[in-house]
CSV table of N, CA and C in Angstrom, one decimal:
chain,number,residue,atom,x,y,z
A,102,MET,N,3.1,-19.2,21.5
A,102,MET,CA,4.5,-18.5,20.4
A,102,MET,C,5.4,-18.7,21.7
A,103,TYR,N,6.5,-19.3,21.5
A,103,TYR,CA,7.6,-19.5,22.0
A,103,TYR,C,8.7,-18.8,21.4
A,104,SER,N,9.9,-18.0,22.3
A,104,SER,CA,10.8,-17.0,21.4
A,104,SER,C,12.3,-16.7,22.8
A,105,THR,N,12.8,-16.8,22.0
A,105,THR,CA,14.2,-17.0,22.4
A,105,THR,C,15.2,-15.6,22.0
A,106,GLU,N,16.2,-15.4,22.8
A,106,GLU,CA,17.0,-14.9,22.0
A,106,GLU,C,18.3,-15.1,21.9
A,107,ILE,N,19.4,-15.1,21.4
A,107,ILE,CA,21.3,-16.0,21.4
A,107,ILE,C,22.2,-14.3,20.6
A,108,GLU,N,23.2,-14.9,20.9
A,108,GLU,CA,24.2,-14.1,20.6
A,108,GLU,C,25.4,-14.7,20.6
A,109,VAL,N,26.1,-14.2,18.7
A,109,VAL,CA,26.8,-14.4,18.2
A,109,VAL,C,27.9,-13.9,17.9
A,110,ARG,N,29.3,-14.2,17.7
A,110,ARG,CA,30.1,-13.4,17.2
A,110,ARG,C,30.5,-13.7,16.2
A,111,THR,N,30.9,-12.3,15.6
A,111,THR,CA,31.3,-12.8,14.3
A,111,THR,C,32.5,-12.4,13.3
A,112,GLY,N,33.2,-11.3,14.3
A,112,GLY,CA,34.1,-11.6,14.4
A,112,GLY,C,34.8,-10.1,13.5
A,113,GLY,N,35.7,-9.7,13.0
A,113,GLY,CA,36.4,-9.0,12.1
A,113,GLY,C,36.0,-8.6,10.6
A,114,ASP,N,35.4,-10.1,10.0
A,114,ASP,CA,36.0,-9.8,8.5
A,114,ASP,C,34.1,-9.8,8.3
A,115,ALA,N,33.6,-9.5,7.3
A,115,ALA,CA,32.4,-10.2,6.1
A,115,ALA,C,32.7,-11.8,6.9
A,116,VAL,N,31.1,-12.3,7.1
A,116,VAL,CA,30.9,-13.8,7.4
A,116,VAL,C,29.4,-13.7,7.0
A,117,VAL,N,29.7,-15.3,6.6
A,117,VAL,CA,28.2,-15.9,6.3
A,117,VAL,C,28.2,-16.5,7.6
A,118,LEU,N,27.3,-16.7,8.2
A,118,LEU,CA,27.4,-17.8,9.7
A,118,LEU,C,26.0,-18.8,9.6
A,119,ASP,N,26.5,-19.8,9.5
A,119,ASP,CA,25.1,-21.0,9.5
A,119,ASP,C,24.3,-20.9,11.3
A,120,LEU,N,23.0,-20.7,10.8
A,120,LEU,CA,22.6,-20.7,12.2
A,120,LEU,C,21.8,-21.5,12.8
A,121,THR,N,22.0,-22.4,11.4
A,121,THR,CA,20.3,-23.5,11.5
A,121,THR,C,21.1,-24.9,12.5
A,122,LYS,N,22.0,-25.1,13.0
A,122,LYS,CA,22.5,-25.8,14.6
A,122,LYS,C,21.1,-24.8,15.5
A,123,ASP,N,21.3,-23.6,15.6
A,123,ASP,CA,21.1,-22.9,16.9
A,123,ASP,C,19.6,-22.9,16.3
A,124,ALA,N,19.3,-22.6,15.5
A,124,ALA,CA,17.8,-22.6,15.4
A,124,ALA,C,17.3,-24.0,15.9
A,125,GLU,N,17.9,-25.7,15.0
A,125,GLU,CA,17.5,-27.3,15.4
A,125,GLU,C,17.4,-27.1,16.7
A,126,ARG,N,18.2,-26.3,17.7
A,126,ARG,CA,18.3,-26.6,18.8
A,126,ARG,C,17.6,-25.8,20.0
A,127,PHE,N,17.2,-24.4,19.4
A,127,PHE,CA,15.9,-23.4,20.0
A,127,PHE,C,14.6,-24.8,19.5
A,128,LEU,N,14.7,-25.0,17.7
A,128,LEU,CA,13.0,-26.0,18.1
A,128,LEU,C,12.9,-26.7,19.2
A,129,GLY,N,14.4,-27.8,19.4
A,129,GLY,CA,14.1,-28.5,20.1
A,129,GLY,C,13.5,-28.5,22.1
A,130,GLU,N,14.4,-27.1,22.1
A,130,GLU,CA,14.0,-26.3,23.6
A,130,GLU,C,12.0,-26.2,23.7
A,131,ALA,N,12.3,-25.5,22.4
A,131,ALA,CA,10.3,-25.0,22.5
A,131,ALA,C,9.8,-25.6,22.0
A,132,GLY,N,10.0,-27.4,22.1
A,132,GLY,CA,8.8,-28.6,22.0
A,132,GLY,C,8.0,-28.1,20.4
A,133,ALA,N,9.0,-27.8,19.2
A,133,ALA,CA,8.5,-27.7,17.8
A,133,ALA,C,7.9,-29.3,18.0
A,134,ASP,N,7.0,-29.1,16.9
A,134,ASP,CA,6.0,-29.5,16.4
A,134,ASP,C,5.4,-29.2,14.8
A,135,GLU,N,4.9,-28.5,14.7
A,135,GLU,CA,3.9,-27.7,13.2
A,135,GLU,C,4.2,-27.0,13.0
A,136,GLY,N,4.3,-25.4,12.7
A,136,GLY,CA,4.5,-24.4,12.6
A,136,GLY,C,5.4,-24.1,12.3
A,137,LEU,N,5.9,-22.6,12.0
A,137,LEU,CA,6.5,-21.7,11.2
A,137,LEU,C,7.5,-20.7,12.8
A,138,LEU,N,9.2,-21.7,12.3
A,138,LEU,CA,10.6,-20.5,12.6
A,138,LEU,C,10.3,-19.1,11.9
A,139,HIS,N,10.7,-18.3,12.9
A,139,HIS,CA,10.7,-16.8,12.9
A,139,HIS,C,12.1,-16.2,13.2
A,140,VAL,N,13.2,-16.3,12.4
A,140,VAL,CA,13.8,-15.2,12.5
A,140,VAL,C,14.6,-14.3,12.0
A,141,TRP,N,15.0,-13.2,13.7
A,141,TRP,CA,15.2,-11.6,13.4
A,141,TRP,C,16.3,-11.3,13.9
A,142,VAL,N,17.0,-10.0,13.2
A,142,VAL,CA,18.5,-9.8,13.8
A,142,VAL,C,18.0,-8.5,13.5
A,143,PRO,N,17.9,-8.1,15.1
A,143,PRO,CA,17.3,-6.5,15.0
A,143,PRO,C,18.6,-6.0,15.1
A,144,HIS,N,19.2,-6.1,13.8
A,144,HIS,CA,20.3,-4.5,13.6
A,144,HIS,C,20.6,-3.9,12.5
A,145,ALA,N,20.8,-2.9,12.2
A,145,ALA,CA,20.4,-2.0,10.9
A,145,ALA,C,21.7,-2.2,9.5
A,146,THR,N,22.7,-3.6,9.5
A,146,THR,CA,23.6,-3.2,9.1
A,146,THR,C,23.7,-5.2,9.4
A,147,ALA,N,23.0,-5.8,8.9
A,147,ALA,CA,23.1,-7.1,8.6
A,147,ALA,C,21.7,-8.1,8.3
A,148,GLY,N,22.1,-9.2,7.5
A,148,GLY,CA,20.7,-9.3,7.0
A,148,GLY,C,20.7,-11.3,7.4
A,149,LEU,N,19.2,-11.9,6.1
A,149,LEU,CA,19.3,-13.5,6.8
A,149,LEU,C,19.6,-14.0,5.4
A,150,ALA,N,19.5,-15.3,5.7
A,150,ALA,CA,19.9,-16.0,3.9
A,150,ALA,C,19.7,-16.8,4.1
A,151,ILE,N,18.9,-17.6,3.3
A,151,ILE,CA,18.6,-19.6,3.4
A,151,ILE,C,19.4,-19.2,2.0
A,152,LEU,N,20.4,-20.1,2.2
A,152,LEU,CA,21.4,-20.4,0.8
A,152,LEU,C,22.0,-22.3,1.0
A,153,GLU,N,23.3,-22.2,0.4
A,153,GLU,CA,23.9,-24.0,0.6
A,153,GLU,C,25.1,-22.8,1.2
A,154,THR,N,26.3,-23.6,2.2
A,154,THR,CA,26.8,-23.2,2.9
A,154,THR,C,28.4,-24.1,2.7
A,155,GLY,N,29.4,-23.7,2.8
A,155,GLY,CA,30.4,-25.1,2.8
A,155,GLY,C,30.6,-25.6,1.4
A,156,ALA,N,30.3,-25.2,0.1
A,156,ALA,CA,30.3,-25.2,-1.3
A,156,ALA,C,30.9,-24.2,-1.6
A,157,GLY,N,31.6,-22.8,-0.9
A,157,GLY,CA,32.0,-21.9,-1.8
A,157,GLY,C,30.5,-21.2,-2.0
A,158,SER,N,29.1,-21.1,-2.3
A,158,SER,CA,28.1,-20.1,-2.7
A,158,SER,C,28.5,-19.2,-1.5
A,159,ASP,N,28.8,-19.6,0.3
A,159,ASP,CA,29.1,-18.7,1.2
A,159,ASP,C,30.1,-17.3,0.5
A,160,ASP,N,30.9,-17.8,0.1
A,160,ASP,CA,32.0,-16.6,-0.1
A,160,ASP,C,31.1,-15.9,-1.4
A,161,ASP,N,31.0,-17.1,-2.4
A,161,ASP,CA,30.5,-16.6,-3.5
A,161,ASP,C,29.2,-14.9,-3.3
A,162,LEU,N,28.2,-15.3,-2.3
A,162,LEU,CA,27.3,-14.5,-1.8
A,162,LEU,C,28.0,-12.7,-1.4
A,163,LEU,N,29.3,-13.1,-0.1
A,163,LEU,CA,30.4,-12.0,0.0
A,163,LEU,C,30.6,-11.2,-1.2
A,164,ALA,N,31.5,-12.2,-1.9
A,164,ALA,CA,32.3,-11.5,-3.4
A,164,ALA,C,30.5,-10.5,-4.2
A,165,ALA,N,29.8,-11.5,-4.4
A,165,ALA,CA,28.6,-10.4,-5.4
A,165,ALA,C,28.2,-9.5,-3.7
A,166,ILE,N,28.0,-9.1,-2.7
A,166,ILE,CA,27.7,-8.2,-2.2
A,166,ILE,C,28.6,-7.0,-2.4
A,167,ASP,N,30.1,-7.4,-2.7
A,167,ASP,CA,31.4,-6.5,-2.7
A,167,ASP,C,31.2,-5.7,-3.8
A,168,GLN,N,31.3,-6.3,-5.1
A,168,GLN,CA,30.7,-5.9,-6.1
A,168,GLN,C,29.2,-5.0,-6.5
A,169,LEU,N,28.3,-5.2,-6.4
A,169,LEU,CA,27.0,-4.8,-5.4
A,169,LEU,C,27.0,-3.9,-4.6
A,170,LEU,N,27.8,-3.7,-3.6
A,170,LEU,CA,27.7,-2.6,-2.4
A,170,LEU,C,29.2,-2.9,-2.5
A,171,PRO,N,30.4,-2.3,-3.3
A,171,PRO,CA,31.5,-1.8,-2.7
A,171,PRO,C,31.9,-1.4,-1.4
A,172,ARG,N,32.9,-1.6,-1.0
A,172,ARG,CA,33.6,-1.0,0.5
A,172,ARG,C,34.4,0.3,0.0
A,173,ASP,N,33.3,1.4,-0.5
A,173,ASP,CA,34.6,2.6,-0.3
A,173,ASP,C,33.9,3.9,0.0
A,174,ASP,N,34.2,5.1,-0.3
A,174,ASP,CA,33.4,6.2,0.0
A,174,ASP,C,32.9,6.3,-0.5
A,175,ARG,N,31.8,5.7,-1.5
A,175,ARG,CA,30.6,6.8,-2.7
A,175,ARG,C,29.4,7.0,-1.6
A,176,TRP,N,28.8,6.9,-0.3
A,176,TRP,CA,28.7,6.3,0.5
A,176,TRP,C,27.9,7.2,1.4
A,177,ARG,N,27.1,7.8,1.2
A,177,ARG,CA,26.5,9.3,2.5
A,177,ARG,C,26.8,9.5,3.8
A,178,HIS,N,26.5,7.6,3.6
A,178,HIS,CA,26.6,7.1,5.6
A,178,HIS,C,27.4,7.6,5.8
A,179,GLN,N,28.5,8.1,6.9
A,179,GLN,CA,30.0,8.1,6.5
A,179,GLN,C,30.2,8.0,8.2
A,180,HIS,N,30.3,7.0,8.6
A,180,HIS,CA,30.7,6.6,10.1
A,180,HIS,C,32.0,5.3,10.8
A,181,GLY,N,32.3,4.9,11.1
A,181,GLY,CA,33.5,3.8,11.3
A,181,GLY,C,34.4,3.9,10.0
A,182,SER,N,34.3,2.7,10.4
A,182,SER,CA,35.7,2.2,9.2
A,182,SER,C,35.1,2.6,7.5
A,183,ARG,N,35.8,2.5,6.5
A,183,ARG,CA,36.2,3.1,5.4
A,183,ARG,C,34.4,2.0,4.7
A,184,GLY,N,33.8,2.8,3.8
A,184,GLY,CA,32.9,2.1,3.4
A,184,GLY,C,31.6,1.3,4.5
A,185,HIS,N,31.5,1.8,5.2
A,185,HIS,CA,30.8,1.6,6.0
A,185,HIS,C,28.8,1.7,5.9
A,186,GLY,N,28.9,2.5,4.8
A,186,GLY,CA,27.4,3.0,5.1
A,186,GLY,C,27.4,1.6,3.7
A,187,ARG,N,28.0,1.1,3.0
A,187,ARG,CA,26.7,-0.4,1.7
A,187,ARG,C,26.7,-0.7,3.3
A,188,ASP,N,27.4,-1.0,4.4
A,188,ASP,CA,26.3,-2.1,5.3
A,188,ASP,C,25.0,-1.8,6.1
A,189,HIS,N,24.6,-0.4,6.3
A,189,HIS,CA,23.7,0.4,6.3
A,189,HIS,C,22.6,-0.3,5.0
A,190,VAL,N,23.1,-0.5,3.8
A,190,VAL,CA,22.3,-0.9,2.7
A,190,VAL,C,21.8,-2.4,2.8
A,191,LEU,N,23.2,-3.3,3.6
A,191,LEU,CA,22.4,-4.3,3.0
A,191,LEU,C,21.2,-5.1,3.5
A,192,PRO,N,20.5,-4.3,4.4
A,192,PRO,CA,19.4,-5.3,4.6
A,192,PRO,C,17.7,-4.7,3.7
A,193,ALA,N,18.4,-4.2,2.8
A,193,ALA,CA,17.1,-3.7,1.5
A,193,ALA,C,17.7,-4.8,0.3
A,194,PHE,N,18.4,-6.1,1.1
A,194,PHE,CA,18.5,-6.6,-0.3
A,194,PHE,C,18.8,-8.3,0.2
A,195,LEU,N,19.6,-8.1,2.0
A,195,LEU,CA,19.3,-9.0,2.3
A,195,LEU,C,17.9,-9.1,3.7
A,196,PRO,N,17.3,-9.6,4.0
A,196,PRO,CA,16.2,-8.9,5.2
A,196,PRO,C,16.5,-9.4,6.2
A,197,PRO,N,16.0,-8.6,7.6
A,197,PRO,CA,17.0,-9.0,8.9
A,197,PRO,C,15.8,-10.2,9.3
A,198,TYR,N,15.2,-10.5,8.5
A,198,TYR,CA,14.0,-11.8,8.8
A,198,TYR,C,14.2,-12.8,7.7
A,199,ALA,N,14.1,-13.8,8.6
A,199,ALA,CA,13.8,-14.9,7.7
A,199,ALA,C,12.6,-15.9,8.2
A,200,SER,N,11.6,-16.6,7.9
A,200,SER,CA,10.7,-18.1,7.6
A,200,SER,C,10.9,-19.0,7.3
A,201,VAL,N,10.9,-20.1,7.9
A,201,VAL,CA,11.2,-21.2,7.5
A,201,VAL,C,10.0,-22.2,8.5
A,202,PRO,N,9.4,-23.0,7.5
A,202,PRO,CA,8.3,-24.4,8.0
A,202,PRO,C,9.1,-25.4,8.6
A,203,VAL,N,8.0,-26.2,10.0
A,203,VAL,CA,8.9,-26.7,10.9
A,203,VAL,C,7.8,-28.0,10.9
A,204,LEU,N,7.7,-29.0,10.5
A,204,LEU,CA,7.1,-29.8,10.1
A,204,LEU,C,7.3,-31.1,11.1
A,205,GLY,N,6.8,-32.2,11.4
A,205,GLY,CA,7.0,-32.8,13.1
A,205,GLY,C,8.2,-32.9,13.7
A,206,GLY,N,8.6,-31.2,14.1
A,206,GLY,CA,9.5,-30.7,14.6
A,206,GLY,C,11.0,-30.5,14.4
A,207,VAL,N,10.9,-30.7,12.9
A,207,VAL,CA,12.3,-30.3,12.0
A,207,VAL,C,12.1,-28.8,10.9
A,208,LEU,N,13.3,-28.3,10.6
A,208,LEU,CA,13.0,-27.3,9.0
A,208,LEU,C,12.7,-28.0,8.5
A,209,ALA,N,12.5,-27.6,7.5
A,209,ALA,CA,12.0,-28.3,6.6
A,209,ALA,C,12.5,-27.7,5.0
A,210,LEU,N,13.9,-27.5,5.3
A,210,LEU,CA,14.7,-26.7,4.5
A,210,LEU,C,15.5,-27.9,3.3
A,211,GLY,N,15.5,-27.6,1.9
A,211,GLY,CA,16.1,-28.5,0.6
A,211,GLY,C,17.3,-28.7,1.4
A,212,THR,N,17.7,-30.3,0.9
A,212,THR,CA,18.9,-30.6,1.3
A,212,THR,C,20.0,-29.7,1.4
A,213,TRP,N,20.4,-28.8,0.5
A,213,TRP,CA,21.6,-28.4,0.7
A,213,TRP,C,21.4,-26.2,1.3
A,214,GLN,N,20.6,-26.6,1.9
A,214,GLN,CA,19.8,-24.9,2.6
A,214,GLN,C,19.9,-24.8,3.8
A,215,SER,N,20.5,-23.7,3.9
A,215,SER,CA,20.2,-23.3,5.9
A,215,SER,C,20.6,-21.6,6.4
A,216,VAL,N,20.5,-21.9,7.2
A,216,VAL,CA,19.6,-20.0,7.6
A,216,VAL,C,20.6,-19.8,8.1
A,217,CYS,N,21.0,-18.5,7.5
A,217,CYS,CA,22.6,-17.8,7.6
A,217,CYS,C,22.2,-15.9,7.9
A,218,LEU,N,23.4,-15.7,8.8
A,218,LEU,CA,23.1,-14.4,9.3
A,218,LEU,C,23.9,-14.0,8.3
A,219,VAL,N,24.1,-13.1,7.9
A,219,VAL,CA,24.9,-12.3,6.8
A,219,VAL,C,25.3,-10.7,7.2
A,220,ASP,N,26.7,-10.8,7.7
A,220,ASP,CA,27.1,-9.6,8.3
A,220,ASP,C,28.1,-9.2,7.8
A,221,THR,N,28.3,-8.2,7.3
A,221,THR,CA,29.4,-7.2,6.7
A,221,THR,C,30.5,-6.8,7.5
A,222,ASN,N,29.8,-5.6,8.7
A,222,ASN,CA,29.7,-4.7,9.5
A,222,ASN,C,30.7,-5.5,10.0
A,223,ILE,N,32.4,-4.8,9.7
A,223,ILE,CA,33.4,-5.1,10.2
A,223,ILE,C,33.5,-4.2,11.6
A,224,ASP,N,32.3,-3.4,12.3
A,224,ASP,CA,32.6,-2.8,12.9
A,224,ASP,C,32.0,-3.1,14.2
A,225,ASN,N,31.1,-3.9,13.8
A,225,ASN,CA,30.1,-4.9,15.1
A,225,ASN,C,30.3,-5.7,15.2
A,226,THR,N,31.1,-6.8,16.3
A,226,THR,CA,31.2,-8.2,15.7
A,226,THR,C,30.3,-8.9,17.0
A,227,VAL,N,29.2,-7.9,17.5
A,227,VAL,CA,28.2,-8.8,18.4
A,227,VAL,C,27.3,-9.1,18.1
A,228,ARG,N,26.4,-10.2,17.4
A,228,ARG,CA,24.8,-10.0,17.4
A,228,ARG,C,23.6,-10.1,18.0
A,229,ARG,N,22.7,-9.8,18.0
A,229,ARG,CA,21.7,-10.6,18.7
A,229,ARG,C,20.8,-11.0,17.5
A,230,LEU,N,20.3,-12.1,17.7
A,230,LEU,CA,19.3,-12.5,16.9
A,230,LEU,C,18.3,-13.6,18.0
A,231,ARG,N,17.0,-13.5,17.5
A,231,ARG,CA,15.6,-13.6,17.7
A,231,ARG,C,14.9,-14.6,17.0
A,232,PHE,N,15.0,-16.0,17.7
A,232,PHE,CA,14.1,-17.0,16.8
A,232,PHE,C,13.0,-16.8,17.7
A,233,SER,N,11.5,-17.2,17.0
A,233,SER,CA,10.3,-17.3,17.5
A,233,SER,C,9.5,-19.1,16.7
A,234,PHE,N,9.3,-19.6,17.5
A,234,PHE,CA,8.3,-20.6,17.0
A,234,PHE,C,6.6,-20.4,17.2
A,235,LEU,N,6.2,-20.4,15.9
A,235,LEU,CA,4.4,-20.3,16.0
A,235,LEU,C,4.1,-21.5,15.4
A,236,ALA,N,2.9,-21.9,16.9
A,236,ALA,CA,3.0,-23.4,16.5
A,236,ALA,C,1.0,-23.1,15.3
A,237,GLY,N,1.2,-24.5,15.0
A,237,GLY,CA,0.5,-24.3,13.4
A,237,GLY,C,-1.1,-24.8,14.4
């Protein structure tokens, strides 16, 4: 197994951040051939998703999260910015992990798929992510 941690800055807005290039760079460093890429975000207020980006799907996802988990005062978990409690519920819908097959050193993603960090927590603008490669 080969593993490393990276740090990303997400800014002060909810974001869908494409990590695919970071994952590909990691696989190159790992000398990956056949196996499994596992991505882990060790935060209680962020999740990972495999989805299309750049064609509106990332904005649609954030809009859906806003509808499903409104940023208001309904949440029992209340600290930080208004509605921050919803950020703590997010990982139940978008888990803090994702696994992708690696074939011939390349992520076996579909044509429009990307590995993405979904972070709605505007109070924490720096995130750590762990990439692990498990050889097959």
